[in-house]
Amino acid sequence: MSPTPSRVLVLNSGSSSVKYQLLDMRGGDRLAAGLVERIGEKSARLKHTPVGGESREWSGSVPDHDAALKAVAAELAKDGLGLDSPELAAIGHRVVHGGKRFTEPTVVDDAVLAEIERLIPVAPLHNPAGLAGIRTAQALRPDLPQVAVFDTAFHTTMPESAARYAIDVETADAHRIRRYGFHGTSHAYVSRETAKLLGRAPEDVNVIVLHLGNGASASAVRGGRCVDTSMGLTPLEGLVMGTRSGDMDPAVIFHLMRVGGMSADEIDTLLNKRSGLIGLCGDNDMREIRRRVDAGDERARLAFEIYIHRLKKYIGAYYAVLGRVDAVAFTAGVGENAAPVREAAVAGLEGLGLAVDGELNAVRGDGARLVSPADARVAVAVVPTDEEMEIATQTYALVEKER
Ligand code: ADP
């Protein structure tokens, strides 16, 4: 008798890229990982790494997501991990926008596809890519369950007081305008791992999660359930990010239209692509910004201070939302690696029980770890995120349940 299939392929399809990982859920092992980028451009690039083997790279024509997934399948096949393998249990897809309806990972059928499509107006860049990934995977393995794991799902537990904007209710509802939040897979995973690090059950722990990558968001998690998050209708709201402005007076937009003569599309590009750290100082990579700050560069210093000021405001706000905070967890590229960001974000918050230990904070490490002093009232933790593992775990749990 053949063993029960236990592998999950995770696909994260962006507008011009596909990231993937193949995992074996029996032991939680990663078997292969890779990335196709610049899809649809003159020369796309694929990088494939079988675990324990040499990475392979090539550049060439990859006109669309269909071609990208076929190229991924061909690379996996070279390592004996092809999509035709009977050991593959399911394909898990990251889907950015699940609206109000998708509160959990969901096996894809025609109705689910139609609903993801219906949400395109609120996620015009992201949902079409997710759909393309699902459709191609379905064509390659029509017999396999395809599971959609939504970036918004973890945030659907937010109370109306946090999820609604204070605008006319009829107008908001007619256009499905509300705060949905994103990076949910990461906030879910990191809040749970933080509880584990504290040796407590997630239900007993209140955590502020700071997901600081190129995109960045904060969330307030009470007993394992999200009660507030900083991104809103789209990922533009909240923290200062690599290229996004985060919070600002919405009247800036009317001003740019009326006085600056800019179109809606131009302002969209300005606020999403040319603002945040890159707009403030010309760089969005925190490593480069810190190098410039250390060299005495004034613009970089101001950009860093604006970034930290906003972060600190969210820590304070979510402290008030939660009432009692057990831990503040830093994650993603900046949160996991940039000790100066962690130090500056909690500087002066001793009154709230928050502090970092200089030595612990400076040590680089791979796993989840505490960086607060041993006697701190609130733990400050670095908790590496693993969105692919979380998508695979949720996908596998669902197909196991339905088996
Ligand atoms: P995303 O998934 O949003 O693209 P990541 O979570 O991979 O982003 O984070 C990318 C960012 O992490 C980079 O833009 C860079 O600013 C930051 N980063 C990565 N390594 C370091 C480091 N050693 N020190 C400071 N920042 C870092």
PDB file of C-alpha atoms in Angstrom, residues 68-286:
ATOM      1  CA  ALA A  68       6.220  30.129 -14.728  1.00  0.00           C
ATOM      2  CA  LEU A  69       4.498  27.223 -12.999  1.00  0.00           C
ATOM      3  CA  LYS A  70       5.435  24.849 -15.822  1.00  0.00           C
ATOM      4  CA  ALA A  71       9.070  25.938 -15.422  1.00  0.00           C
ATOM      5  CA  VAL A  72       8.837  25.318 -11.658  1.00  0.00           C
ATOM      6  CA  ALA A  73       7.320  21.869 -12.281  1.00  0.00           C
ATOM      7  CA  ALA A  74      10.194  21.038 -14.673  1.00  0.00           C
ATOM      8  CA  GLU A  75      12.820  22.048 -12.080  1.00  0.00           C
ATOM      9  CA  LEU A  76      11.111  20.022  -9.341  1.00  0.00           C
ATOM     10  CA  ALA A  77      10.943  17.007 -11.701  1.00  0.00           C
ATOM     11  CA  LYS A  78      14.745  17.115 -12.187  1.00  0.00           C
ATOM     12  CA  ASP A  79      15.095  16.412  -8.450  1.00  0.00           C
ATOM     13  CA  GLY A  80      12.527  13.609  -8.544  1.00  0.00           C
ATOM     14  CA  LEU A  81       9.955  15.911  -6.886  1.00  0.00           C
ATOM     15  CA  GLY A  82       7.674  16.421  -9.902  1.00  0.00           C
ATOM     16  CA  LEU A  83       4.084  17.596  -9.589  1.00  0.00           C
ATOM     17  CA  ASP A  84       2.939  14.200 -10.872  1.00  0.00           C
ATOM     18  CA  SER A  85       4.217  12.587  -7.650  1.00  0.00           C
ATOM     19  CA  PRO A  86       1.607  10.525  -5.761  1.00  0.00           C
ATOM     20  CA  GLU A  87       3.140  11.894  -2.569  1.00  0.00           C
ATOM     21  CA  LEU A  88       1.789  15.376  -3.264  1.00  0.00           C
ATOM     22  CA  ALA A  89      -1.264  15.915  -1.006  1.00  0.00           C
ATOM     23  CA  ALA A  90      -2.292  19.430  -2.011  1.00  0.00           C
ATOM     24  CA  ILE A  91      -1.191  22.773  -3.384  1.00  0.00           C
ATOM     25  CA  GLY A  92      -1.517  25.714  -0.982  1.00  0.00           C
ATOM     26  CA  HIS A  93      -1.900  29.170  -2.493  1.00  0.00           C
ATOM     27  CA  ARG A  94      -1.327  32.500  -0.823  1.00  0.00           C
ATOM     28  CA  VAL A  95      -4.248  34.725  -1.776  1.00  0.00           C
ATOM     29  CA  VAL A  96      -3.925  38.318  -0.633  1.00  0.00           C
ATOM     30  CA  HIS A  97      -7.546  39.438  -0.341  1.00  0.00           C
ATOM     31  CA  GLY A  98     -10.280  37.223   1.053  1.00  0.00           C
ATOM     32  CA  GLY A  99     -12.672  40.049   1.979  1.00  0.00           C
ATOM     33  CA  LYS A 100     -15.059  39.427   4.882  1.00  0.00           C
ATOM     34  CA  ARG A 101     -16.150  36.025   3.693  1.00  0.00           C
ATOM     35  CA  PHE A 102     -12.952  33.966   3.867  1.00  0.00           C
ATOM     36  CA  THR A 103     -12.154  33.606   7.543  1.00  0.00           C
ATOM     37  CA  GLU A 104     -10.269  30.322   7.129  1.00  0.00           C
ATOM     38  CA  PRO A 105      -8.199  28.385   4.581  1.00  0.00           C
ATOM     39  CA  THR A 106     -10.589  27.148   1.921  1.00  0.00           C
ATOM     40  CA  VAL A 107     -10.555  24.343  -0.654  1.00  0.00           C
ATOM     41  CA  VAL A 108     -10.956  26.022  -4.034  1.00  0.00           C
ATOM     42  CA  ASP A 109     -14.003  25.294  -6.170  1.00  0.00           C
ATOM     43  CA  ASP A 110     -15.741  27.376  -8.843  1.00  0.00           C
ATOM     44  CA  ALA A 111     -17.660  29.449  -6.272  1.00  0.00           C
ATOM     45  CA  VAL A 112     -14.449  30.248  -4.373  1.00  0.00           C
ATOM     46  CA  LEU A 113     -12.708  31.267  -7.607  1.00  0.00           C
ATOM     47  CA  ALA A 114     -15.638  33.526  -8.465  1.00  0.00           C
ATOM     48  CA  GLU A 115     -15.497  35.204  -5.038  1.00  0.00           C
ATOM     49  CA  ILE A 116     -11.714  35.816  -5.267  1.00  0.00           C
ATOM     50  CA  GLU A 117     -12.387  37.335  -8.673  1.00  0.00           C
ATOM     51  CA  ARG A 118     -15.177  39.516  -7.245  1.00  0.00           C
ATOM     52  CA  LEU A 119     -12.629  40.961  -4.794  1.00  0.00           C
ATOM     53  CA  ILE A 120     -10.291  42.187  -7.571  1.00  0.00           C
ATOM     54  CA  PRO A 121     -11.540  45.804  -7.280  1.00  0.00           C
ATOM     55  CA  VAL A 122     -10.193  45.943  -3.677  1.00  0.00           C
ATOM     56  CA  ALA A 123      -6.945  44.105  -4.559  1.00  0.00           C
ATOM     57  CA  PRO A 124      -6.260  44.973  -8.195  1.00  0.00           C
ATOM     58  CA  LEU A 125      -2.556  44.104  -8.126  1.00  0.00           C
ATOM     59  CA  HIS A 126      -2.674  40.998  -5.971  1.00  0.00           C
ATOM     60  CA  ASN A 127      -5.781  38.886  -6.523  1.00  0.00           C
ATOM     61  CA  PRO A 128      -5.348  38.428 -10.300  1.00  0.00           C
ATOM     62  CA  ALA A 129      -1.907  36.889  -9.679  1.00  0.00           C
ATOM     63  CA  GLY A 130      -3.302  34.542  -7.014  1.00  0.00           C
ATOM     64  CA  LEU A 131      -6.075  33.486  -9.386  1.00  0.00           C
ATOM     65  CA  ALA A 132      -3.614  32.827 -12.213  1.00  0.00           C
ATOM     66  CA  GLY A 133      -1.539  30.622  -9.901  1.00  0.00           C
ATOM     67  CA  ILE A 134      -4.589  28.603  -8.832  1.00  0.00           C
ATOM     68  CA  ARG A 135      -5.908  28.139 -12.370  1.00  0.00           C
ATOM     69  CA  THR A 136      -2.550  26.955 -13.701  1.00  0.00           C
ATOM     70  CA  ALA A 137      -2.060  24.563 -10.781  1.00  0.00           C
ATOM     71  CA  GLN A 138      -5.571  23.192 -11.332  1.00  0.00           C
ATOM     72  CA  ALA A 139      -4.782  22.534 -14.983  1.00  0.00           C
ATOM     73  CA  LEU A 140      -1.567  20.693 -14.064  1.00  0.00           C
ATOM     74  CA  ARG A 141      -3.129  18.568 -11.306  1.00  0.00           C
ATOM     75  CA  PRO A 142      -6.947  18.668 -11.601  1.00  0.00           C
ATOM     76  CA  ASP A 143      -7.226  15.761  -9.158  1.00  0.00           C
ATOM     77  CA  LEU A 144      -5.467  17.566  -6.268  1.00  0.00           C
ATOM     78  CA  PRO A 145      -7.084  19.819  -3.684  1.00  0.00           C
ATOM     79  CA  GLN A 146      -6.046  23.435  -4.215  1.00  0.00           C
ATOM     80  CA  VAL A 147      -6.284  25.373  -0.966  1.00  0.00           C
ATOM     81  CA  ALA A 148      -6.470  29.163  -0.767  1.00  0.00           C
ATOM     82  CA  VAL A 149      -4.884  30.693   2.357  1.00  0.00           C
ATOM     83  CA  PHE A 150      -5.857  34.336   2.721  1.00  0.00           C
ATOM     84  CA  ASP A 151      -3.668  37.184   4.008  1.00  0.00           C
ATOM     85  CA  THR A 152      -6.777  38.814   5.436  1.00  0.00           C
ATOM     86  CA  ALA A 153      -8.239  35.763   7.230  1.00  0.00           C
ATOM     87  CA  PHE A 154      -6.485  36.173  10.593  1.00  0.00           C
ATOM     88  CA  HIS A 155      -7.844  39.708  10.861  1.00  0.00           C
ATOM     89  CA  THR A 156     -11.512  38.811  10.356  1.00  0.00           C
ATOM     90  CA  THR A 157     -11.837  38.515  14.159  1.00  0.00           C
ATOM     91  CA  MET A 158     -11.359  42.289  14.522  1.00  0.00           C
ATOM     92  CA  PRO A 159     -14.351  43.905  16.212  1.00  0.00           C
ATOM     93  CA  GLU A 160     -16.412  46.362  14.151  1.00  0.00           C
ATOM     94  CA  SER A 161     -15.002  49.200  16.248  1.00  0.00           C
ATOM     95  CA  ALA A 162     -11.561  48.472  14.769  1.00  0.00           C
ATOM     96  CA  ALA A 163     -12.636  47.289  11.317  1.00  0.00           C
ATOM     97  CA  ARG A 164     -14.941  50.183  10.334  1.00  0.00           C
ATOM     98  CA  TYR A 165     -13.810  53.540   9.073  1.00  0.00           C
ATOM     99  CA  ALA A 166     -15.820  56.438  10.451  1.00  0.00           C
ATOM    100  CA  ILE A 167     -17.415  57.284   7.123  1.00  0.00           C
ATOM    101  CA  ASP A 168     -20.997  57.121   5.890  1.00  0.00           C
ATOM    102  CA  VAL A 169     -22.126  53.535   6.489  1.00  0.00           C
ATOM    103  CA  GLU A 170     -24.160  53.134   3.269  1.00  0.00           C
ATOM    104  CA  THR A 171     -21.316  54.402   1.090  1.00  0.00           C
ATOM    105  CA  ALA A 172     -18.794  52.190   2.888  1.00  0.00           C
ATOM    106  CA  ASP A 173     -20.965  49.082   2.553  1.00  0.00           C
ATOM    107  CA  ALA A 174     -21.847  49.732  -1.088  1.00  0.00           C
ATOM    108  CA  HIS A 175     -18.138  49.665  -1.965  1.00  0.00           C
ATOM    109  CA  ARG A 176     -17.032  47.106   0.652  1.00  0.00           C
ATOM    110  CA  ILE A 177     -14.842  49.738   2.291  1.00  0.00           C
ATOM    111  CA  ARG A 178     -13.539  48.586   5.662  1.00  0.00           C
ATOM    112  CA  ARG A 179     -10.254  47.648   7.293  1.00  0.00           C
ATOM    113  CA  TYR A 180      -9.249  44.140   6.220  1.00  0.00           C
ATOM    114  CA  GLY A 181      -5.565  43.986   7.230  1.00  0.00           C
ATOM    115  CA  PHE A 182      -2.826  41.942   5.529  1.00  0.00           C
ATOM    116  CA  HIS A 183       0.242  39.800   6.399  1.00  0.00           C
ATOM    117  CA  GLY A 184      -2.292  37.729   8.392  1.00  0.00           C
ATOM    118  CA  THR A 185      -0.472  34.430   7.889  1.00  0.00           C
ATOM    119  CA  SER A 186       2.635  35.971   9.419  1.00  0.00           C
ATOM    120  CA  HIS A 187       0.790  37.621  12.323  1.00  0.00           C
ATOM    121  CA  ALA A 188      -0.938  34.297  13.096  1.00  0.00           C
ATOM    122  CA  TYR A 189       2.280  32.288  12.967  1.00  0.00           C
ATOM    123  CA  VAL A 190       4.394  34.788  14.903  1.00  0.00           C
ATOM    124  CA  SER A 191       1.832  35.360  17.664  1.00  0.00           C
ATOM    125  CA  ARG A 192       1.586  31.588  18.194  1.00  0.00           C
ATOM    126  CA  GLU A 193       5.362  31.106  18.139  1.00  0.00           C
ATOM    127  CA  THR A 194       5.722  33.948  20.647  1.00  0.00           C
ATOM    128  CA  ALA A 195       3.382  32.174  23.063  1.00  0.00           C
ATOM    129  CA  LYS A 196       5.464  29.018  22.571  1.00  0.00           C
ATOM    130  CA  LEU A 197       8.637  30.977  23.344  1.00  0.00           C
ATOM    131  CA  LEU A 198       7.047  32.196  26.580  1.00  0.00           C
ATOM    132  CA  GLY A 199       6.031  28.617  27.397  1.00  0.00           C
ATOM    133  CA  ARG A 200       2.350  29.549  27.503  1.00  0.00           C
ATOM    134  CA  ALA A 201      -0.813  28.691  25.588  1.00  0.00           C
ATOM    135  CA  PRO A 202      -1.736  31.197  22.833  1.00  0.00           C
ATOM    136  CA  GLU A 203      -5.162  31.672  24.530  1.00  0.00           C
ATOM    137  CA  ASP A 204      -3.413  33.093  27.608  1.00  0.00           C
ATOM    138  CA  VAL A 205      -1.113  35.554  25.879  1.00  0.00           C
ATOM    139  CA  ASN A 206      -1.540  39.102  24.542  1.00  0.00           C
ATOM    140  CA  VAL A 207       1.001  40.041  21.877  1.00  0.00           C
ATOM    141  CA  ILE A 208       1.832  43.063  19.743  1.00  0.00           C
ATOM    142  CA  VAL A 209       3.306  41.697  16.505  1.00  0.00           C
ATOM    143  CA  LEU A 210       5.459  44.034  14.418  1.00  0.00           C
ATOM    144  CA  HIS A 211       5.940  42.589  10.925  1.00  0.00           C
ATOM    145  CA  LEU A 212       8.616  44.866   9.483  1.00  0.00           C
ATOM    146  CA  GLY A 213       9.641  43.863   5.970  1.00  0.00           C
ATOM    147  CA  ASN A 214       9.571  46.038   2.892  1.00  0.00           C
ATOM    148  CA  GLY A 215       5.837  46.121   3.527  1.00  0.00           C
ATOM    149  CA  ALA A 216       5.162  46.536   7.249  1.00  0.00           C
ATOM    150  CA  SER A 217       2.233  46.077   9.606  1.00  0.00           C
ATOM    151  CA  ALA A 218       1.488  45.838  13.311  1.00  0.00           C
ATOM    152  CA  SER A 219      -1.213  43.807  14.993  1.00  0.00           C
ATOM    153  CA  ALA A 220      -2.737  43.512  18.448  1.00  0.00           C
ATOM    154  CA  VAL A 221      -3.449  39.864  19.270  1.00  0.00           C
ATOM    155  CA  ARG A 222      -5.496  38.990  22.349  1.00  0.00           C
ATOM    156  CA  GLY A 223      -5.465  35.312  23.347  1.00  0.00           C
ATOM    157  CA  GLY A 224      -4.601  34.191  19.810  1.00  0.00           C
ATOM    158  CA  ARG A 225      -7.228  36.380  18.102  1.00  0.00           C
ATOM    159  CA  CYS A 226      -6.480  39.556  16.188  1.00  0.00           C
ATOM    160  CA  VAL A 227      -8.258  42.603  17.641  1.00  0.00           C
ATOM    161  CA  ASP A 228      -6.595  45.334  15.563  1.00  0.00           C
ATOM    162  CA  THR A 229      -4.088  45.708  12.752  1.00  0.00           C
ATOM    163  CA  SER A 230      -2.454  48.648  11.021  1.00  0.00           C
ATOM    164  CA  MET A 231      -3.146  47.919   7.346  1.00  0.00           C
ATOM    165  CA  GLY A 232      -6.651  48.697   6.127  1.00  0.00           C
ATOM    166  CA  LEU A 233      -8.693  48.449   2.922  1.00  0.00           C
ATOM    167  CA  THR A 234      -5.326  48.054   1.191  1.00  0.00           C
ATOM    168  CA  PRO A 235      -1.759  47.595   2.462  1.00  0.00           C
ATOM    169  CA  LEU A 236      -1.184  51.366   2.255  1.00  0.00           C
ATOM    170  CA  GLU A 237      -2.408  52.261   5.748  1.00  0.00           C
ATOM    171  CA  GLY A 238      -0.385  52.229   8.958  1.00  0.00           C
ATOM    172  CA  LEU A 239       3.364  52.091   9.449  1.00  0.00           C
ATOM    173  CA  VAL A 240       6.008  53.855   7.376  1.00  0.00           C
ATOM    174  CA  MET A 241       7.178  51.173   4.915  1.00  0.00           C
ATOM    175  CA  GLY A 242       9.946  50.734   2.350  1.00  0.00           C
ATOM    176  CA  THR A 243       8.031  52.538  -0.387  1.00  0.00           C
ATOM    177  CA  ARG A 244       4.557  53.230   1.140  1.00  0.00           C
ATOM    178  CA  SER A 245       3.568  56.285   3.143  1.00  0.00           C
ATOM    179  CA  GLY A 246       1.367  54.550   5.721  1.00  0.00           C
ATOM    180  CA  ASP A 247      -0.994  56.868   7.666  1.00  0.00           C
ATOM    181  CA  MET A 248      -1.552  60.448   6.577  1.00  0.00           C
ATOM    182  CA  ASP A 249      -4.396  62.943   6.314  1.00  0.00           C
ATOM    183  CA  PRO A 250      -6.580  61.698   3.409  1.00  0.00           C
ATOM    184  CA  ALA A 251      -6.970  65.339   2.358  1.00  0.00           C
ATOM    185  CA  VAL A 252      -3.375  65.188   1.046  1.00  0.00           C
ATOM    186  CA  ILE A 253      -4.893  63.292  -1.889  1.00  0.00           C
ATOM    187  CA  PHE A 254      -7.478  65.989  -2.741  1.00  0.00           C
ATOM    188  CA  HIS A 255      -4.777  68.613  -2.375  1.00  0.00           C
ATOM    189  CA  LEU A 256      -2.502  66.775  -4.829  1.00  0.00           C
ATOM    190  CA  MET A 257      -5.432  66.456  -7.262  1.00  0.00           C
ATOM    191  CA  ARG A 258      -6.684  70.039  -7.004  1.00  0.00           C
ATOM    192  CA  VAL A 259      -3.473  71.949  -6.458  1.00  0.00           C
ATOM    193  CA  GLY A 260      -0.832  69.528  -7.750  1.00  0.00           C
ATOM    194  CA  GLY A 261      -2.842  68.530 -10.854  1.00  0.00           C
ATOM    195  CA  MET A 262      -2.087  64.853 -10.290  1.00  0.00           C
ATOM    196  CA  SER A 263      -4.372  62.001 -11.377  1.00  0.00           C
ATOM    197  CA  ALA A 264      -5.646  59.240  -9.086  1.00  0.00           C
ATOM    198  CA  ASP A 265      -3.237  56.763 -10.699  1.00  0.00           C
ATOM    199  CA  GLU A 266      -0.275  59.112 -10.261  1.00  0.00           C
ATOM    200  CA  ILE A 267      -1.088  59.589  -6.581  1.00  0.00           C
ATOM    201  CA  ASP A 268      -1.553  55.840  -6.152  1.00  0.00           C
ATOM    202  CA  THR A 269       1.960  55.287  -7.533  1.00  0.00           C
ATOM    203  CA  LEU A 270       3.376  58.127  -5.426  1.00  0.00           C
ATOM    204  CA  LEU A 271       1.973  56.780  -2.170  1.00  0.00           C
ATOM    205  CA  ASN A 272       2.618  53.080  -2.831  1.00  0.00           C
ATOM    206  CA  LYS A 273       5.908  53.158  -4.721  1.00  0.00           C
ATOM    207  CA  ARG A 274       7.687  56.457  -4.120  1.00  0.00           C
ATOM    208  CA  SER A 275       6.901  57.252  -0.489  1.00  0.00           C
ATOM    209  CA  GLY A 276       7.900  55.759   2.861  1.00  0.00           C
ATOM    210  CA  LEU A 277      11.635  55.352   3.376  1.00  0.00           C
ATOM    211  CA  ILE A 278      12.489  55.599  -0.320  1.00  0.00           C
ATOM    212  CA  GLY A 279      10.529  58.835  -0.677  1.00  0.00           C
ATOM    213  CA  LEU A 280      12.083  60.298   2.445  1.00  0.00           C
ATOM    214  CA  CYS A 281      15.729  59.492   1.752  1.00  0.00           C
ATOM    215  CA  GLY A 282      16.121  57.655  -1.568  1.00  0.00           C
ATOM    216  CA  ASP A 283      16.739  54.225  -0.029  1.00  0.00           C
ATOM    217  CA  ASN A 284      14.286  51.588   1.185  1.00  0.00           C
ATOM    218  CA  ASP A 285      16.784  49.011   2.430  1.00  0.00           C
ATOM    219  CA  MET A 286      17.229  49.406   6.176  1.00  0.00           C
TER     220      MET A 286
END
